Amino acid sequence: AVREFQKDAGITVDGLAGEVTYAKLLDAADLKVDGKWGSATTRALQKSLGTPVDGILSGQVHNDVTDALYGGLRYGGGGSAVIRALQKKVGSKADGLLGPATVRALQRYLGTPVDGVISRPTSAVVRQMQKQLNKGTF
């Protein structure tokens, strides 16, 4: 299966799932549309917005929004490059911190109900974002 994937991906066919194969696999995989914002959603958002791709939202603060995410967070100060890029795209204050104001702007941008909340276990705004990231229309 690894050799077949490597052949289809146009990379060296050696049957070993190394760094290049793994990177191609991540690029080939569609983001699961489940309404849960975790590392995979962050990674897809980073790719889409052209920021460094590591699946981590760094420099975040504890709040109701960040507490609703499924991992991939680093708390501290300074904010995150991908959140700044997201905020610019959706017309929110670009401070790099994911909070209710950013979520409300994202909800308006995506046409989902606007309440500033990322719901658990799943969220309509995250589900819509995942769909658009998969389509390449975010």
PDB file of C-alpha atoms in Angstrom:
ATOM      1  CA  ALA A   1       0.000   0.000   0.000  1.00  0.00           C
ATOM      2  CA  VAL A   2       2.875   2.388   0.794  1.00  0.00           C
ATOM      3  CA  ARG A   3       4.552   1.658  -2.551  1.00  0.00           C
ATOM      4  CA  GLU A   4       1.283   2.238  -4.407  1.00  0.00           C
ATOM      5  CA  PHE A   5       0.729   5.543  -2.599  1.00  0.00           C
ATOM      6  CA  GLN A   6       4.310   6.649  -3.358  1.00  0.00           C
ATOM      7  CA  LYS A   7       3.867   5.791  -7.029  1.00  0.00           C
ATOM      8  CA  ASP A   8       0.564   7.708  -7.236  1.00  0.00           C
ATOM      9  CA  ALA A   9       2.104  10.681  -5.389  1.00  0.00           C
ATOM     10  CA  GLY A  10       5.077  10.805  -7.770  1.00  0.00           C
ATOM     11  CA  ILE A  11       7.717  10.353  -5.077  1.00  0.00           C
ATOM     12  CA  THR A  12      10.517   7.797  -4.742  1.00  0.00           C
ATOM     13  CA  VAL A  13       9.016   4.322  -4.441  1.00  0.00           C
ATOM     14  CA  ASP A  14      10.860   2.508  -1.650  1.00  0.00           C
ATOM     15  CA  GLY A  15       8.005   1.100   0.443  1.00  0.00           C
ATOM     16  CA  LEU A  16       9.136   3.067   3.505  1.00  0.00           C
ATOM     17  CA  ALA A  17       6.809   5.584   5.117  1.00  0.00           C
ATOM     18  CA  GLY A  18       9.457   8.235   5.795  1.00  0.00           C
ATOM     19  CA  GLU A  19       9.265  12.032   6.037  1.00  0.00           C
ATOM     20  CA  VAL A  20       8.504  12.679   2.365  1.00  0.00           C
ATOM     21  CA  THR A  21       5.838   9.983   2.221  1.00  0.00           C
ATOM     22  CA  TYR A  22       4.250  11.194   5.453  1.00  0.00           C
ATOM     23  CA  ALA A  23       4.205  14.821   4.226  1.00  0.00           C
ATOM     24  CA  LYS A  24       2.558  13.771   0.950  1.00  0.00           C
ATOM     25  CA  LEU A  25       0.021  11.698   2.875  1.00  0.00           C
ATOM     26  CA  LEU A  26      -0.940  14.702   5.002  1.00  0.00           C
ATOM     27  CA  ASP A  27      -1.341  16.833   1.883  1.00  0.00           C
ATOM     28  CA  ALA A  28      -3.461  14.161   0.194  1.00  0.00           C
ATOM     29  CA  ALA A  29      -5.803  13.574   3.101  1.00  0.00           C
ATOM     30  CA  ASP A  30      -9.000  15.580   3.196  1.00  0.00           C
ATOM     31  CA  LEU A  31      -9.758  17.229   6.481  1.00  0.00           C
ATOM     32  CA  LYS A  32     -12.396  15.298   8.392  1.00  0.00           C
ATOM     33  CA  VAL A  33     -15.571  17.406   8.568  1.00  0.00           C
ATOM     34  CA  ASP A  34     -16.618  16.735  12.142  1.00  0.00           C
ATOM     35  CA  GLY A  35     -17.048  20.208  13.640  1.00  0.00           C
ATOM     36  CA  LYS A  36     -14.137  19.667  16.036  1.00  0.00           C
ATOM     37  CA  TRP A  37     -11.251  22.142  15.872  1.00  0.00           C
ATOM     38  CA  GLY A  38      -8.039  20.289  16.644  1.00  0.00           C
ATOM     39  CA  SER A  39      -4.540  20.082  15.176  1.00  0.00           C
ATOM     40  CA  ALA A  40      -5.701  18.802  11.770  1.00  0.00           C
ATOM     41  CA  THR A  41      -8.075  21.741  11.325  1.00  0.00           C
ATOM     42  CA  THR A  42      -5.356  24.169  12.415  1.00  0.00           C
ATOM     43  CA  ARG A  43      -2.894  22.553   9.982  1.00  0.00           C
ATOM     44  CA  ALA A  44      -5.373  22.890   7.094  1.00  0.00           C
ATOM     45  CA  LEU A  45      -6.066  26.510   8.061  1.00  0.00           C
ATOM     46  CA  GLN A  46      -2.337  27.251   8.207  1.00  0.00           C
ATOM     47  CA  LYS A  47      -1.848  25.777   4.726  1.00  0.00           C
ATOM     48  CA  SER A  48      -4.807  27.723   3.362  1.00  0.00           C
ATOM     49  CA  LEU A  49      -3.673  31.052   4.835  1.00  0.00           C
ATOM     50  CA  GLY A  50       0.015  30.586   3.978  1.00  0.00           C
ATOM     51  CA  THR A  51       1.382  30.630   7.521  1.00  0.00           C
ATOM     52  CA  PRO A  52       3.919  28.168   8.960  1.00  0.00           C
ATOM     53  CA  VAL A  53       2.318  24.712   9.212  1.00  0.00           C
ATOM     54  CA  ASP A  54       2.667  22.881  12.521  1.00  0.00           C
ATOM     55  CA  GLY A  55      -0.930  22.298  13.659  1.00  0.00           C
ATOM     56  CA  ILE A  56      -0.443  24.481  16.740  1.00  0.00           C
ATOM     57  CA  LEU A  57      -2.130  27.721  17.805  1.00  0.00           C
ATOM     58  CA  SER A  58       0.596  29.373  19.846  1.00  0.00           C
ATOM     59  CA  GLY A  59       0.461  32.312  22.238  1.00  0.00           C
ATOM     60  CA  GLN A  60      -3.177  31.800  23.212  1.00  0.00           C
ATOM     61  CA  VAL A  61      -5.032  32.644  26.413  1.00  0.00           C
ATOM     62  CA  HIS A  62      -7.440  30.433  28.332  1.00  0.00           C
ATOM     63  CA  ASN A  63     -11.008  31.410  27.490  1.00  0.00           C
ATOM     64  CA  ASP A  64     -14.274  29.711  26.558  1.00  0.00           C
ATOM     65  CA  VAL A  65     -13.249  29.559  22.893  1.00  0.00           C
ATOM     66  CA  THR A  66      -9.802  28.025  23.365  1.00  0.00           C
ATOM     67  CA  ASP A  67     -11.212  25.652  25.987  1.00  0.00           C
ATOM     68  CA  ALA A  68     -13.614  24.320  23.302  1.00  0.00           C
ATOM     69  CA  LEU A  69     -10.781  23.281  20.970  1.00  0.00           C
ATOM     70  CA  TYR A  70      -9.481  19.723  20.749  1.00  0.00           C
ATOM     71  CA  GLY A  71      -5.752  20.205  21.333  1.00  0.00           C
ATOM     72  CA  GLY A  72      -3.026  21.871  19.338  1.00  0.00           C
ATOM     73  CA  LEU A  73      -2.763  24.885  21.651  1.00  0.00           C
ATOM     74  CA  ARG A  74       0.141  26.602  23.330  1.00  0.00           C
ATOM     75  CA  TYR A  75      -0.770  29.108  25.979  1.00  0.00           C
ATOM     76  CA  GLY A  76       1.197  32.264  26.624  1.00  0.00           C
ATOM     77  CA  GLY A  77       1.367  35.697  25.093  1.00  0.00           C
ATOM     78  CA  GLY A  78       1.849  37.188  21.695  1.00  0.00           C
ATOM     79  CA  GLY A  79      -0.836  35.398  19.713  1.00  0.00           C
ATOM     80  CA  SER A  80      -0.599  33.171  16.665  1.00  0.00           C
ATOM     81  CA  ALA A  81       0.325  33.996  13.059  1.00  0.00           C
ATOM     82  CA  VAL A  82      -2.483  31.845  11.671  1.00  0.00           C
ATOM     83  CA  ILE A  83      -5.071  33.494  13.934  1.00  0.00           C
ATOM     84  CA  ARG A  84      -3.791  36.946  12.848  1.00  0.00           C
ATOM     85  CA  ALA A  85      -4.180  35.883   9.205  1.00  0.00           C
ATOM     86  CA  LEU A  86      -7.653  34.478   9.952  1.00  0.00           C
ATOM     87  CA  GLN A  87      -8.659  37.697  11.705  1.00  0.00           C
ATOM     88  CA  LYS A  88      -7.528  39.799   8.739  1.00  0.00           C
ATOM     89  CA  LYS A  89      -9.475  37.559   6.358  1.00  0.00           C
ATOM     90  CA  VAL A  90     -12.724  37.737   8.353  1.00  0.00           C
ATOM     91  CA  GLY A  91     -12.447  41.412   9.302  1.00  0.00           C
ATOM     92  CA  SER A  92     -11.681  41.069  13.003  1.00  0.00           C
ATOM     93  CA  LYS A  93      -9.079  42.870  15.113  1.00  0.00           C
ATOM     94  CA  ALA A  94      -5.783  41.151  14.211  1.00  0.00           C
ATOM     95  CA  ASP A  95      -4.240  40.494  17.620  1.00  0.00           C
ATOM     96  CA  GLY A  96      -3.550  36.770  17.063  1.00  0.00           C
ATOM     97  CA  LEU A  97      -5.776  35.693  19.959  1.00  0.00           C
ATOM     98  CA  LEU A  98      -8.715  33.383  19.340  1.00  0.00           C
ATOM     99  CA  GLY A  99     -11.685  34.658  21.314  1.00  0.00           C
ATOM    100  CA  PRO A 100     -15.417  35.406  20.996  1.00  0.00           C
ATOM    101  CA  ALA A 101     -14.954  38.477  18.741  1.00  0.00           C
ATOM    102  CA  THR A 102     -12.898  36.455  16.257  1.00  0.00           C
ATOM    103  CA  VAL A 103     -15.437  33.624  16.348  1.00  0.00           C
ATOM    104  CA  ARG A 104     -18.308  36.065  15.713  1.00  0.00           C
ATOM    105  CA  ALA A 105     -16.429  37.510  12.701  1.00  0.00           C
ATOM    106  CA  LEU A 106     -15.715  33.971  11.435  1.00  0.00           C
ATOM    107  CA  GLN A 107     -19.376  33.027  11.883  1.00  0.00           C
ATOM    108  CA  ARG A 108     -20.491  36.078   9.882  1.00  0.00           C
ATOM    109  CA  TYR A 109     -17.881  35.326   7.192  1.00  0.00           C
ATOM    110  CA  LEU A 110     -19.048  31.708   6.875  1.00  0.00           C
ATOM    111  CA  GLY A 111     -22.778  32.461   7.172  1.00  0.00           C
ATOM    112  CA  THR A 112     -23.388  30.385  10.296  1.00  0.00           C
ATOM    113  CA  PRO A 113     -25.355  31.518  13.382  1.00  0.00           C
ATOM    114  CA  VAL A 114     -23.467  34.290  15.192  1.00  0.00           C
ATOM    115  CA  ASP A 115     -22.988  33.813  18.930  1.00  0.00           C
ATOM    116  CA  GLY A 116     -19.205  33.956  19.440  1.00  0.00           C
ATOM    117  CA  VAL A 117     -19.142  30.358  20.697  1.00  0.00           C
ATOM    118  CA  ILE A 118     -17.436  27.220  19.440  1.00  0.00           C
ATOM    119  CA  SER A 119     -19.778  24.514  20.675  1.00  0.00           C
ATOM    120  CA  ARG A 120     -18.784  21.094  21.948  1.00  0.00           C
ATOM    121  CA  PRO A 121     -18.850  18.316  20.970  1.00  0.00           C
ATOM    122  CA  THR A 122     -19.238  19.821  17.475  1.00  0.00           C
ATOM    123  CA  SER A 123     -19.598  23.316  16.097  1.00  0.00           C
ATOM    124  CA  ALA A 124     -21.475  24.545  13.011  1.00  0.00           C
ATOM    125  CA  VAL A 125     -18.873  27.238  12.297  1.00  0.00           C
ATOM    126  CA  VAL A 126     -15.988  24.760  12.527  1.00  0.00           C
ATOM    127  CA  ARG A 127     -17.857  22.267  10.324  1.00  0.00           C
ATOM    128  CA  GLN A 128     -18.429  24.983   7.674  1.00  0.00           C
ATOM    129  CA  MET A 129     -14.791  26.084   7.873  1.00  0.00           C
ATOM    130  CA  GLN A 130     -13.648  22.466   7.430  1.00  0.00           C
ATOM    131  CA  LYS A 131     -15.901  22.065   4.379  1.00  0.00           C
ATOM    132  CA  GLN A 132     -14.518  25.196   2.767  1.00  0.00           C
ATOM    133  CA  LEU A 133     -10.924  24.255   3.594  1.00  0.00           C
ATOM    134  CA  ASN A 134     -11.494  20.896   1.878  1.00  0.00           C
ATOM    135  CA  LYS A 135     -12.971  22.613  -1.193  1.00  0.00           C
ATOM    136  CA  GLY A 136     -10.183  25.190  -1.281  1.00  0.00           C
ATOM    137  CA  THR A 137     -12.751  27.991  -1.022  1.00  0.00           C
ATOM    138  CA  PHE A 138     -11.939  29.349   2.420  1.00  0.00           C
TER     139      PHE A 138
END
